Coordinates of C-alpha atoms in Angstrom, one line a residue:
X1 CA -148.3 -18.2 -101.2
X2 CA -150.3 -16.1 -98.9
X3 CA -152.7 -13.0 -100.3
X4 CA -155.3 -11.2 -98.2
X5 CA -155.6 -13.6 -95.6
X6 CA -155.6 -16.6 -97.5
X7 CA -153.7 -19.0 -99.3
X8 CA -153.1 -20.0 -102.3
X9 CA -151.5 -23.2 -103.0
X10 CA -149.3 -24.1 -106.2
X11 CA -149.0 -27.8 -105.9
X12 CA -151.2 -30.5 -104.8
X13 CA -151.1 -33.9 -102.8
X14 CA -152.4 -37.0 -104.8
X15 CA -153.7 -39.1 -101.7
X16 CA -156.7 -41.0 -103.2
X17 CA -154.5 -44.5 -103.8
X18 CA -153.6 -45.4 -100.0
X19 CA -151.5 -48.2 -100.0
X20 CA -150.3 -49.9 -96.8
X21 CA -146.2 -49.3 -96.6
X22 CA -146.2 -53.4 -96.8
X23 CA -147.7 -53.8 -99.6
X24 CA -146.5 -50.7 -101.6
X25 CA -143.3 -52.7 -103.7
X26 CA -146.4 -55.4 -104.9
X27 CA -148.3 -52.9 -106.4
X28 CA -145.7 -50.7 -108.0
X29 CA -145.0 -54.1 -109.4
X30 CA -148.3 -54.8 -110.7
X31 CA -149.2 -51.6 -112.0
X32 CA -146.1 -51.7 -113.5
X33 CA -146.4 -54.7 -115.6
X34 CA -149.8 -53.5 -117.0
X35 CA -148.9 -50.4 -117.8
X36 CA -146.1 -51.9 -119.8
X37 CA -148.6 -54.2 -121.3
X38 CA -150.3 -51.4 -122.1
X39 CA -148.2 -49.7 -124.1
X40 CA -146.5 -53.3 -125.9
X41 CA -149.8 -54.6 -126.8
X42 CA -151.6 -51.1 -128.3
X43 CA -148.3 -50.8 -130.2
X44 CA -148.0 -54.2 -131.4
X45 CA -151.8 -53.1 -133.0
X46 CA -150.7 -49.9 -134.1
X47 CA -147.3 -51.5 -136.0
X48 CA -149.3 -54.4 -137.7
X49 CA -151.8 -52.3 -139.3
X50 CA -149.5 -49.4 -140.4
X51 CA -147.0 -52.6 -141.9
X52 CA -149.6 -55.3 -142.7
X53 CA -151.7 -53.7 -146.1
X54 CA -154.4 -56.2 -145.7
X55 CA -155.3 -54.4 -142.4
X56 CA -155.8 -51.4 -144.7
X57 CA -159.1 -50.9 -144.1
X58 CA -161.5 -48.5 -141.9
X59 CA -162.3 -50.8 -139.3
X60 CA -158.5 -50.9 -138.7
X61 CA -157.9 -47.9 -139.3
X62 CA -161.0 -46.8 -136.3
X63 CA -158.7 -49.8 -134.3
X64 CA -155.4 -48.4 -134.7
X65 CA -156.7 -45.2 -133.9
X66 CA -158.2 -46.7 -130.6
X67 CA -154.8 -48.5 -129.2
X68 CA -153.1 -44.9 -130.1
X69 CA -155.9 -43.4 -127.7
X70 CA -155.5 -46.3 -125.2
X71 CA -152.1 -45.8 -125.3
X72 CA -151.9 -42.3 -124.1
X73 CA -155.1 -42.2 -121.9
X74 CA -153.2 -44.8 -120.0
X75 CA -150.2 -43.1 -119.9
X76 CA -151.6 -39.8 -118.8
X77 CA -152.1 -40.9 -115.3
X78 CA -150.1 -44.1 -114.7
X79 CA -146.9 -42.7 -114.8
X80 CA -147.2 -40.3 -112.3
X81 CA -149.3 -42.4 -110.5
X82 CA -145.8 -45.1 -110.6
X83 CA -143.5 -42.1 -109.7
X84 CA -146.1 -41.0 -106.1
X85 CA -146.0 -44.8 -105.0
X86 CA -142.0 -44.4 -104.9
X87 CA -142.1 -41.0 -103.6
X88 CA -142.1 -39.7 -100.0
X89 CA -144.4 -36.8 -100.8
X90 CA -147.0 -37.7 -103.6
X91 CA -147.3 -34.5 -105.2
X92 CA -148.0 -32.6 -108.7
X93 CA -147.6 -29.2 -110.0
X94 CA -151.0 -26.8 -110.6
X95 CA -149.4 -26.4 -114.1
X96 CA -148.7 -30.4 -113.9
X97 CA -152.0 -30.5 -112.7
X98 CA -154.1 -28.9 -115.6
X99 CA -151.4 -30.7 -118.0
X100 CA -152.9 -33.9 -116.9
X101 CA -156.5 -33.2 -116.7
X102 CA -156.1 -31.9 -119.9
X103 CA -154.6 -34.6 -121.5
X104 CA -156.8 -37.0 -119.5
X105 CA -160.2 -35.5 -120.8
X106 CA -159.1 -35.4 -124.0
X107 CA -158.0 -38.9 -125.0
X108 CA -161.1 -40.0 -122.9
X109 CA -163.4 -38.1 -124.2
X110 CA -161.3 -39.3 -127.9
X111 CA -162.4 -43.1 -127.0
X112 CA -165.9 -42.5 -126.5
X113 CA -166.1 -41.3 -130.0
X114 CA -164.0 -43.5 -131.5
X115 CA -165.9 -46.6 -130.0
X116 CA -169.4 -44.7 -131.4
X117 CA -167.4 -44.6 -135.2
X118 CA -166.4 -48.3 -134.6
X119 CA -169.9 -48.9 -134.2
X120 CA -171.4 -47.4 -137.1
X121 CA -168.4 -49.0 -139.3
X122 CA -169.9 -52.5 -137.9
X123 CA -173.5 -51.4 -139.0
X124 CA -172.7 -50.3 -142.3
X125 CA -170.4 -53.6 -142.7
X126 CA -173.5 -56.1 -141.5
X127 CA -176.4 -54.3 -142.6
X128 CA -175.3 -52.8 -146.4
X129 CA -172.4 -55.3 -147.3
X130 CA -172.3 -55.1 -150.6
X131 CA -172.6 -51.4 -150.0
X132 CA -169.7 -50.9 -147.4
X133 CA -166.9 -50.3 -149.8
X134 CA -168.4 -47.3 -151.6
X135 CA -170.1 -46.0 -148.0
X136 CA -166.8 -46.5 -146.0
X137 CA -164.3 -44.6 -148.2
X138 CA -161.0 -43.5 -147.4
X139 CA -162.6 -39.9 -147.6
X140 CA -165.3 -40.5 -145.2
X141 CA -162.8 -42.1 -143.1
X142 CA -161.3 -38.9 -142.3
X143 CA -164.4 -36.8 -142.1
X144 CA -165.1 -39.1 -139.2
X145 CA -162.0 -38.9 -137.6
X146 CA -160.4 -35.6 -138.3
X147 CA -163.8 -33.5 -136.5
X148 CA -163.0 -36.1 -133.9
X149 CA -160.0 -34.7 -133.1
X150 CA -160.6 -31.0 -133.3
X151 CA -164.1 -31.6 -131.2
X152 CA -162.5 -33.6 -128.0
X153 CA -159.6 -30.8 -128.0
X154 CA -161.9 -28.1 -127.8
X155 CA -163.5 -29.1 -125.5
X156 CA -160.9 -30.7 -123.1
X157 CA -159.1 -27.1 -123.8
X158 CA -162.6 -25.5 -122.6
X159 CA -163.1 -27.2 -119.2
X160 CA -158.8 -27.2 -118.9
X161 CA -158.6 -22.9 -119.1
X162 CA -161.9 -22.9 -117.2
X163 CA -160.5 -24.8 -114.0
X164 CA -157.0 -22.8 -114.8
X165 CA -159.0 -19.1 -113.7
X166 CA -160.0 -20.8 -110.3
X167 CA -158.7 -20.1 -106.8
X168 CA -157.6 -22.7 -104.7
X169 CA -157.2 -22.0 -101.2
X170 CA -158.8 -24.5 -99.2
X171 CA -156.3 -27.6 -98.8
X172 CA -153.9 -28.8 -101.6
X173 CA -154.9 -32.6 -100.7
X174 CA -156.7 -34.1 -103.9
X175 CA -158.4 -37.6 -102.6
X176 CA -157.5 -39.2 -106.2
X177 CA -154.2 -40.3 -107.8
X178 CA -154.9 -37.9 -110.8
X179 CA -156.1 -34.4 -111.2
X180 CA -159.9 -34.7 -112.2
X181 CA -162.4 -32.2 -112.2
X182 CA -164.5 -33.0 -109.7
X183 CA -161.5 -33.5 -106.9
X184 CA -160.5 -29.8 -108.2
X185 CA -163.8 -28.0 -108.0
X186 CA -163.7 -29.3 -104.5
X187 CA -161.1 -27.9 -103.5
X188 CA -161.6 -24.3 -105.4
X189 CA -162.2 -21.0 -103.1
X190 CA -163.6 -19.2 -105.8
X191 CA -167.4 -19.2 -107.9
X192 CA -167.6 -22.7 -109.8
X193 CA -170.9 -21.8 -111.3
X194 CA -169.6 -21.9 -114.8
X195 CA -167.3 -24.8 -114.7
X196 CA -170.3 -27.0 -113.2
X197 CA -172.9 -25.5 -115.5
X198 CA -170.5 -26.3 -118.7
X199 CA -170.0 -29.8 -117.3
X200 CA -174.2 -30.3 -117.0
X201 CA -174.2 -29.4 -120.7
X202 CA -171.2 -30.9 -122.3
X203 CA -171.9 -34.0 -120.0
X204 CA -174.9 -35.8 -121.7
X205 CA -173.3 -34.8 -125.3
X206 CA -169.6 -36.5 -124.8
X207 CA -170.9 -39.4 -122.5
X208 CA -174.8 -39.9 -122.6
X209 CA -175.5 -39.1 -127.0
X210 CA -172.2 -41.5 -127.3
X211 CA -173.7 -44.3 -126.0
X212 CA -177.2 -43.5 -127.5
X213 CA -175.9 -43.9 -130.8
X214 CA -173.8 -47.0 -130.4
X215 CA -176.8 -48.6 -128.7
X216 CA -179.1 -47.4 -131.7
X217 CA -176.0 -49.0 -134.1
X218 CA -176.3 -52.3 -132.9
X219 CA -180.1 -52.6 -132.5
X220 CA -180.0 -52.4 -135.8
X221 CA -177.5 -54.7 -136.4
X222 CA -179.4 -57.2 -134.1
X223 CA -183.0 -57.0 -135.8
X224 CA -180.6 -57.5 -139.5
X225 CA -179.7 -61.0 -137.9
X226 CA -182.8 -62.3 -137.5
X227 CA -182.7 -62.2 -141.5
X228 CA -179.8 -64.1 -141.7
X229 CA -180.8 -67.5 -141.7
X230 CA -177.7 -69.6 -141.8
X231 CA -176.2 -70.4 -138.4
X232 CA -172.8 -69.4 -139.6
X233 CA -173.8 -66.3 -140.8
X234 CA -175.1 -65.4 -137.4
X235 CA -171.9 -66.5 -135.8
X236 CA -169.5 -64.9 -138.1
X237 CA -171.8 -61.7 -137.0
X238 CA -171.5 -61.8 -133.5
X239 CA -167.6 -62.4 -133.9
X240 CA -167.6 -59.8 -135.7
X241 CA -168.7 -57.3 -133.0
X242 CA -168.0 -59.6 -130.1
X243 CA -164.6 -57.4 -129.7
X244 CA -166.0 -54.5 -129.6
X245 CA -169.4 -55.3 -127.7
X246 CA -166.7 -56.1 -125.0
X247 CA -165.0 -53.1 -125.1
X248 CA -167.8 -50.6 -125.1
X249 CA -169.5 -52.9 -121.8
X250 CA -165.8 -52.3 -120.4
X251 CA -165.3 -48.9 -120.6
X252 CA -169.1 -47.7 -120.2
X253 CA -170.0 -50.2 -117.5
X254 CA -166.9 -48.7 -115.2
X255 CA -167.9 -45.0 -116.5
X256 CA -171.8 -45.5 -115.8
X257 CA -170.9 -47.4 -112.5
X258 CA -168.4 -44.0 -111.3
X259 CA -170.6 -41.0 -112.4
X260 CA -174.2 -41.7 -112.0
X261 CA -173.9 -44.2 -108.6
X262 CA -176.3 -42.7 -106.1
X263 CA -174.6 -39.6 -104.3
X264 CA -175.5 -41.5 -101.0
X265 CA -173.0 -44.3 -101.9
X266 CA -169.7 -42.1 -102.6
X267 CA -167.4 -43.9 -101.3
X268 CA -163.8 -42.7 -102.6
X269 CA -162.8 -46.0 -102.4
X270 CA -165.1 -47.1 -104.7
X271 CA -164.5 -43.7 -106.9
X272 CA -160.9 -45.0 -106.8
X273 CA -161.4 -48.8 -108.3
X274 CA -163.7 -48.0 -110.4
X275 CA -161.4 -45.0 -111.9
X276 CA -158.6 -47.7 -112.1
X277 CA -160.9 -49.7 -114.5
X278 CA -161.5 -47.5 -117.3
X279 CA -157.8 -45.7 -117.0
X280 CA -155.3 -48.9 -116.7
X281 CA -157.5 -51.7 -116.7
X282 CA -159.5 -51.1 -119.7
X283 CA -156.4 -50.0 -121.6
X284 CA -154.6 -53.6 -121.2
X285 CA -157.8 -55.4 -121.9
X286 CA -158.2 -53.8 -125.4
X287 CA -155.1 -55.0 -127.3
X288 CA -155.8 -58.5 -126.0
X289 CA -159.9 -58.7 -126.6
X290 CA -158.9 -57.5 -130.5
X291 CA -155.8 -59.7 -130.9
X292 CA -156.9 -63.0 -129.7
X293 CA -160.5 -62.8 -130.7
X294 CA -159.5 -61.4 -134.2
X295 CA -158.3 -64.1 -137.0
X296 CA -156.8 -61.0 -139.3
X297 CA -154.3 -59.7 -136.2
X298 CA -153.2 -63.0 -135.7
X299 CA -152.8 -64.2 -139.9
X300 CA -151.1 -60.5 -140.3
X301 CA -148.7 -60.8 -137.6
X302 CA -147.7 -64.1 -138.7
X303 CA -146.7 -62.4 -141.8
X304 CA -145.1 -59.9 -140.4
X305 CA -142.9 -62.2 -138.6
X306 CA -142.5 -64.4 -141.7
X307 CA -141.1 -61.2 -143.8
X308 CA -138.9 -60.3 -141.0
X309 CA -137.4 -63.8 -140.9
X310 CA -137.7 -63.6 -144.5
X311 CA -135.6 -60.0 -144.5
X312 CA -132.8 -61.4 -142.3

């Protein structure tokens, strides 16, 4: 579409996953199978703690909360990414385009939070045990998660109508395999001042204040272990929050690693890999650090099984 001179474009090109033509039916393969891991192994999570009523707990509830939010982060961009490694012409919609990004901030920005709630379930669970019944209630539960929700879609909508009133008249080629923000404002004709100045502020308090807190959880959980003075108390702590130590180093380690590298070193490349950690990889990685590592998944879905054989 043409207007004064300039035009205006109303899809885009995904070109940031270049794949040799060789080796293309390999890695539709492989990013097939772990996006289908994906989605069996955060289900499997989210069926044996809505069936199992031992795994009626908050820490859980925080868990199956997560695999729902691993689930769909993963399957905001994997699928399309599947359907451009089969396609001649790798291409998405604008209105496909701000579908994704804003789907893809929000259930992002929707782990970060629920890993920082996970965190503060562990330090209230280690540091006031005998406490943690009467602190943890069902109807703080929801107080936690419930602002959650309504926070991360306010703000994914925010930054989602904000990109949405930009021009784009420059080229339609996005050097990513999803729409993200930065690849858009790139590309955008017209005054970014606001979107960058609303990521600036929004930035530190969805990624940076996050992290602050869940580091400022478990220092507190480490100096309470050097009370403990029994060797299997210590270990039964750190196997407590071994899982999710793991996850959080996953997800932040890939996220720190992509947004504050050195300019100097963009590489998009890099920006790609790195991109693929956090949104497939770390997905996958979840269901399996929490299942194998955690004695209670793997007692409640014998039971499971045993009741269904039972059932029969």
């Amino acid at each position: 579409m043409t207007r004064n001179n300039e035009t205006f474009f109303s899809e885009f090109l995904l070109l940031g996953l270049s794949i040799p033509p060789a080796y293309k039916h390999l890695f539709y393969s492989l990013f097939l199978a772990m996006y289908l891991t994906t989605i069996l192994g955060n289900l499997l999570i989210i069926v044996l703690v809505l069936l199992d009523s031992h795994l009626h707990t908050p820490m859980y509830l925080f868990l199956s909360n997560l695999s729902f939010s691993d689930l769909c982060f993963s399957s905001v961009t994997t699928p399309k990414l599947l359907q451009n490694m089969q396609s001649q012409i790798p291409s998405i919609t604008f209105g496909g385009c701000l579908t994704q990004l804003y789907f893809y901030m929000f259930f992002g920005n929707m782990e970060i939070f629920l890993l920082v709630v996970m965190a503060y379930d562990r330090y209230v669970a280690i540091c006031f045990p005998l406490h943690y019944t009467s602190i943890m209630s069902p109807k703080l539960c929801v107080c936690l998660l419930l602002p959650l929700w309504m926070l991360t879609t306010l703000h994914a909508m925010m930054h989602t109508m904000l990109m949405a009133r930009l021009s784009f008249c420059k080229n339609n080629v996005i050097l990513h395999f999803f729409c993200d923000l930065s690849p858009l404002l790139n590309l955008a004709c017209s005054d970014t001042s606001v979107n960058e100045l609303m990521i600036l502020i929004t930035g530190g308090s969805f990624i940076i204040v996050p992290f602050l807190l869940i580091v400022t959880s478990y220092s507190r959980i480490v100096s309470s272990i050097f009370k403990i003075s029994s060797t299997q108390g210590i270990y039964k702590v750190f196997s407590t929050c071994g899982s999710h130590l793991a996850v959080v180093s996953l997800f932040y380690g890939t996220l720190f690693g992509l947004y504050l590298c050195p300019s100097t070193n963009y590489s998009p490349v890099k920006e790609t890999t790195m991109t693929m950690m956090y949104t497939v990889v770390t997905p996958m990685l979840n269901p399996f650090i929490y299942s194998l590592r955690n004695r209670d998944m793997k007692m409640a879905l014998k039971r499971v099984i045993c009741n269904k054989k039972i059932s029969l």
